[in-house]
Amino acid sequence: PARIVGETLHARVEELAARIAEAGKDVEEALSDLRPEERQELAEASFFRPGDQGTAEGLRTYFALAARVKRDRLALAACRVLAALGKPSLDALRRDPGIEGQVDPPEGCDGDVILVRETAAGTVVVGGKGRTVYTRAFSLVIDLGGDDVYEGACAAGQAPDLPVSVVVDLSGDDTYRTTRGYAQGSGHLGVGILIDAAGDDVYVADSYAQGSGHLGVGVLLDLDGVDTMRADRLAQGSGVMG
């Protein structure tokens, strides 16, 4: 199985970013039978608005478009990334990054950031062992420690802007909170993966969150700690054609 084997943090980031870029191509292939306007119509279908059941005609249109999505390619995209994030890979990410000091954080991020990289997959952010606050989704976040805060669209994959979004938080008592839908390991016409390896964490979300796939794949793996998870609906392992 694939795993991260690079000897430096830079190499490990590049390996994982390459895997995410490949998964992004899988998402594009999954949606290739839909025109851009059809993808938009599908993404905005009333079926995905909490509390809106839509009309019979709207639902027929939704299912007709959804049937043209290659869901096996969406599953492949998620598996491609998850295969590179098993225990050996997480242990590799925990190793001394060999980086000292901080860099200027990108927009949507504040606090302890030790590396920012633009890759084929998109923006990669590596947070240090201090507190970091993330207020938007990135293609990849690796956070080494600290009691971090994730707000807004965290680990939310949605084509075409961010088809694959991954967060790996290695330690700390973290807070994940949002009042919007699609967050915290959510795939909506894309893939969203959130792995929290340790710490007593709190998750608060609205809808379509916390391991939720809707014509996509959403994964939330919390591997250790005493955690609290709260959400409104269609969350914590929900799937709608995903």
Short mmCIF file of C-alpha atoms in Angstrom, two decimals:
data_model
loop_
_atom_site.label_atom_id
_atom_site.label_comp_id
_atom_site.label_asym_id
_atom_site.label_seq_id
_atom_site.Cartn_x
_atom_site.Cartn_y
_atom_site.Cartn_z
CA PRO A 1 0.00 0.00 0.00
CA ALA A 2 1.05 3.59 -0.62
CA ARG A 3 2.48 5.55 2.27
CA ILE A 4 4.49 8.65 2.94
CA VAL A 5 8.17 7.74 2.98
CA GLY A 6 10.00 11.05 2.50
CA GLU A 7 12.82 11.82 4.92
CA THR A 8 12.02 15.53 5.27
CA LEU A 9 8.79 17.36 5.91
CA HIS A 10 9.12 19.04 2.52
CA ALA A 11 9.37 15.64 0.82
CA ARG A 12 6.43 14.25 2.77
CA VAL A 13 4.30 17.27 1.86
CA GLU A 14 5.20 16.89 -1.81
CA GLU A 15 4.31 13.19 -1.77
CA LEU A 16 0.93 13.76 -0.18
CA ALA A 17 0.16 16.78 -2.37
CA ALA A 18 0.92 14.65 -5.45
CA ARG A 19 -1.52 12.03 -4.19
CA ILE A 20 -4.19 14.71 -3.69
CA ALA A 21 -3.58 16.08 -7.19
CA GLU A 22 -4.12 12.59 -8.62
CA ALA A 23 -7.33 12.30 -6.61
CA GLY A 24 -8.46 15.63 -8.04
CA LYS A 25 -8.13 14.17 -11.53
CA ASP A 26 -10.30 11.24 -10.40
CA VAL A 27 -12.98 13.69 -9.27
CA GLU A 28 -12.82 15.48 -12.60
CA GLU A 29 -13.23 12.18 -14.42
CA ALA A 30 -16.16 11.29 -12.15
CA LEU A 31 -17.96 14.44 -13.29
CA SER A 32 -16.79 14.39 -16.91
CA ASP A 33 -20.19 13.42 -18.33
CA LEU A 34 -21.74 16.60 -16.95
CA ARG A 35 -21.48 20.03 -18.54
CA PRO A 36 -20.37 22.86 -16.19
CA GLU A 37 -23.90 24.21 -15.94
CA GLU A 38 -25.19 20.73 -15.09
CA ARG A 39 -22.61 20.35 -12.35
CA GLN A 40 -23.70 23.67 -10.93
CA GLU A 41 -27.36 22.67 -11.12
CA LEU A 42 -26.58 19.43 -9.35
CA ALA A 43 -24.52 21.12 -6.63
CA GLU A 44 -27.30 23.63 -5.95
CA ALA A 45 -30.20 21.17 -6.14
CA SER A 46 -32.92 21.82 -3.58
CA PHE A 47 -32.29 18.31 -2.28
CA PHE A 48 -29.12 19.68 -0.69
CA ARG A 49 -30.77 22.63 1.05
CA PRO A 50 -31.73 21.56 4.58
CA GLY A 51 -35.49 21.67 5.07
CA ASP A 52 -36.21 22.07 1.35
CA GLN A 53 -37.74 18.89 -0.06
CA GLY A 54 -38.02 20.36 -3.54
CA THR A 55 -40.58 19.52 -6.20
CA ALA A 56 -41.20 16.21 -7.94
CA GLU A 57 -39.83 17.66 -11.17
CA GLY A 58 -36.76 19.00 -9.38
CA LEU A 59 -36.06 15.61 -7.83
CA ARG A 60 -36.40 13.88 -11.20
CA THR A 61 -33.87 16.29 -12.65
CA TYR A 62 -31.57 15.74 -9.69
CA PHE A 63 -31.61 11.95 -9.99
CA ALA A 64 -31.16 12.08 -13.76
CA LEU A 65 -28.03 14.21 -13.37
CA ALA A 66 -26.75 12.25 -10.38
CA ALA A 67 -26.98 9.00 -12.35
CA ARG A 68 -24.32 10.36 -14.72
CA VAL A 69 -21.76 10.83 -11.95
CA LYS A 70 -19.16 8.05 -11.90
CA ARG A 71 -19.26 7.32 -8.20
CA ASP A 72 -16.65 4.60 -8.48
CA ARG A 73 -14.11 7.26 -9.48
CA LEU A 74 -15.09 9.33 -6.44
CA ALA A 75 -14.45 6.28 -4.26
CA LEU A 76 -11.11 5.76 -5.99
CA ALA A 77 -10.14 9.37 -5.30
CA ALA A 78 -10.79 8.94 -1.58
CA CYS A 79 -8.99 5.60 -1.40
CA ARG A 80 -5.99 7.05 -3.21
CA VAL A 81 -5.52 9.64 -0.45
CA LEU A 82 -6.45 7.43 2.49
CA ALA A 83 -3.96 4.78 1.37
CA ALA A 84 -1.22 7.34 1.95
CA LEU A 85 -2.42 8.21 5.45
CA GLY A 86 -2.13 4.99 7.43
CA LYS A 87 -0.24 4.68 10.72
CA PRO A 88 3.25 4.54 9.14
CA SER A 89 2.51 7.76 7.28
CA LEU A 90 1.13 9.52 10.35
CA ASP A 91 4.23 8.44 12.27
CA ALA A 92 6.37 9.88 9.48
CA LEU A 93 4.53 13.19 9.69
CA ARG A 94 5.14 13.27 13.44
CA ARG A 95 8.90 13.07 13.01
CA ASP A 96 10.97 16.19 13.59
CA PRO A 97 10.12 18.48 10.66
CA GLY A 98 13.57 20.03 10.71
CA ILE A 99 12.02 23.49 10.39
CA GLU A 100 12.45 26.32 12.87
CA GLY A 101 10.56 29.58 13.08
CA GLN A 102 7.34 30.73 11.49
CA VAL A 103 6.27 31.98 8.08
CA ASP A 104 3.57 34.44 7.12
CA PRO A 105 0.28 32.54 7.08
CA PRO A 106 -1.89 32.64 3.95
CA GLU A 107 -5.31 34.29 3.88
CA GLY A 108 -7.72 32.21 5.92
CA CYS A 109 -5.13 31.15 8.47
CA ASP A 110 -3.51 32.75 11.53
CA GLY A 111 -1.11 31.71 14.25
CA ASP A 112 1.71 29.18 14.26
CA VAL A 113 2.45 28.31 10.62
CA ILE A 114 5.82 26.85 9.65
CA LEU A 115 5.32 26.07 5.96
CA VAL A 116 3.13 27.25 3.09
CA ARG A 117 3.49 25.62 -0.30
CA GLU A 118 1.67 26.09 -3.61
CA THR A 119 1.43 22.71 -5.31
CA ALA A 120 -0.39 21.08 -8.22
CA ALA A 121 -3.09 20.15 -5.73
CA GLY A 122 -3.48 23.70 -4.41
CA THR A 123 -2.34 25.46 -1.26
CA VAL A 124 -0.70 23.36 1.45
CA VAL A 125 -0.36 24.71 4.99
CA VAL A 126 1.67 23.15 7.79
CA GLY A 127 0.85 24.39 11.26
CA GLY A 128 3.43 24.17 14.03
CA LYS A 129 3.07 22.93 17.58
CA GLY A 130 1.49 26.18 18.76
CA ARG A 131 -2.09 27.40 18.32
CA THR A 132 -3.28 27.93 14.76
CA VAL A 133 -6.66 29.19 13.57
CA TYR A 134 -7.96 28.09 10.16
CA THR A 135 -10.98 29.88 8.72
CA ARG A 136 -11.21 28.34 5.26
CA ALA A 137 -10.52 25.08 3.50
CA PHE A 138 -7.17 24.33 1.89
CA SER A 139 -6.18 21.43 -0.32
CA LEU A 140 -4.03 20.12 2.54
CA VAL A 141 -3.47 21.09 6.15
CA ILE A 142 -0.97 19.24 8.31
CA ASP A 143 -0.93 20.52 11.86
CA LEU A 144 1.76 19.24 14.21
CA GLY A 145 0.19 20.24 17.52
CA GLY A 146 -1.40 22.90 19.67
CA ASP A 147 -5.00 23.58 20.61
CA ASP A 148 -6.12 24.63 17.17
CA VAL A 149 -9.37 26.11 15.88
CA TYR A 150 -10.95 25.21 12.56
CA GLU A 151 -13.83 27.40 11.42
CA GLY A 152 -15.89 27.53 8.25
CA ALA A 153 -15.23 25.05 5.47
CA CYS A 154 -12.73 22.64 7.00
CA ALA A 155 -11.85 19.51 5.01
CA ALA A 156 -14.65 20.23 2.55
CA GLY A 157 -14.13 18.96 -0.98
CA GLN A 158 -16.31 20.34 -3.75
CA ALA A 159 -15.51 20.56 -7.45
CA PRO A 160 -14.45 22.56 -9.33
CA ASP A 161 -12.76 24.96 -6.91
CA LEU A 162 -11.47 22.47 -4.34
CA PRO A 163 -12.25 18.91 -5.44
CA VAL A 164 -10.15 17.35 -2.66
CA SER A 165 -9.54 18.87 0.76
CA VAL A 166 -7.58 17.10 3.50
CA VAL A 167 -6.82 18.00 7.12
CA VAL A 168 -4.43 15.97 9.27
CA ASP A 169 -4.14 17.24 12.84
CA LEU A 170 -1.60 15.24 14.82
CA SER A 171 -2.21 16.40 18.40
CA GLY A 172 -3.85 18.96 20.67
CA ASP A 173 -7.30 19.64 22.06
CA ASP A 174 -8.83 21.11 18.94
CA THR A 175 -12.09 22.90 18.20
CA TYR A 176 -13.91 22.42 14.92
CA ARG A 177 -16.88 24.76 14.59
CA THR A 178 -19.01 26.12 11.81
CA THR A 179 -22.50 27.42 11.16
CA ARG A 180 -22.38 26.55 7.47
CA GLY A 181 -23.03 23.29 5.71
CA TYR A 182 -20.38 21.06 4.17
CA ALA A 183 -17.46 20.94 6.57
CA GLN A 184 -15.36 18.71 8.82
CA GLY A 185 -14.87 15.84 6.41
CA SER A 186 -17.49 16.54 3.77
CA GLY A 187 -17.54 15.56 0.11
CA HIS A 188 -20.05 17.42 -2.07
CA LEU A 189 -19.13 16.58 -5.66
CA GLY A 190 -15.66 16.01 -4.25
CA VAL A 191 -13.68 14.43 -1.43
CA GLY A 192 -13.20 15.82 2.08
CA ILE A 193 -11.02 13.98 4.61
CA LEU A 194 -10.39 15.01 8.21
CA ILE A 195 -8.04 12.97 10.41
CA ASP A 196 -7.48 14.02 14.02
CA ALA A 197 -4.87 11.73 15.53
CA ALA A 198 -4.97 12.73 19.22
CA GLY A 199 -6.50 15.08 21.75
CA ASP A 200 -9.85 15.84 23.37
CA ASP A 201 -11.66 17.58 20.54
CA VAL A 202 -14.97 19.36 20.04
CA TYR A 203 -16.85 19.27 16.73
CA VAL A 204 -19.84 21.54 16.11
CA ALA A 205 -21.47 21.80 12.67
CA ASP A 206 -24.72 22.44 10.86
CA SER A 207 -25.55 19.99 8.07
CA TYR A 208 -23.68 17.71 5.66
CA ALA A 209 -20.67 17.50 7.95
CA GLN A 210 -18.48 15.24 10.08
CA GLY A 211 -18.02 12.40 7.63
CA SER A 212 -20.74 13.14 5.11
CA GLY A 213 -20.77 12.30 1.40
CA HIS A 214 -23.23 13.70 -1.11
CA LEU A 215 -22.29 12.69 -4.62
CA GLY A 216 -18.87 12.65 -3.04
CA VAL A 217 -16.92 11.08 -0.21
CA GLY A 218 -16.63 12.53 3.28
CA VAL A 219 -14.42 10.98 5.95
CA LEU A 220 -13.88 11.92 9.59
CA LEU A 221 -11.39 9.80 11.54
CA ASP A 222 -10.75 10.74 15.16
CA LEU A 223 -8.19 8.26 16.40
CA ASP A 224 -7.85 9.10 20.09
CA GLY A 225 -9.16 11.24 22.92
CA VAL A 226 -12.46 12.09 24.60
CA ASP A 227 -14.38 13.94 21.92
CA THR A 228 -17.72 15.71 21.50
CA MET A 229 -19.56 15.83 18.18
CA ARG A 230 -22.69 17.88 17.52
CA ALA A 231 -24.44 18.52 14.22
CA ASP A 232 -27.91 19.35 12.94
CA ARG A 233 -28.68 16.82 10.23
CA LEU A 234 -27.18 14.59 7.55
CA ALA A 235 -23.90 14.27 9.42
CA GLN A 236 -21.65 11.77 11.20
CA GLY A 237 -21.61 9.08 8.57
CA SER A 238 -24.40 10.20 6.26
CA GLY A 239 -24.41 9.48 2.56
CA VAL A 240 -26.68 10.68 -0.23
CA MET A 241 -25.55 8.93 -3.42
CA GLY A 242 -22.12 9.17 -1.86
#
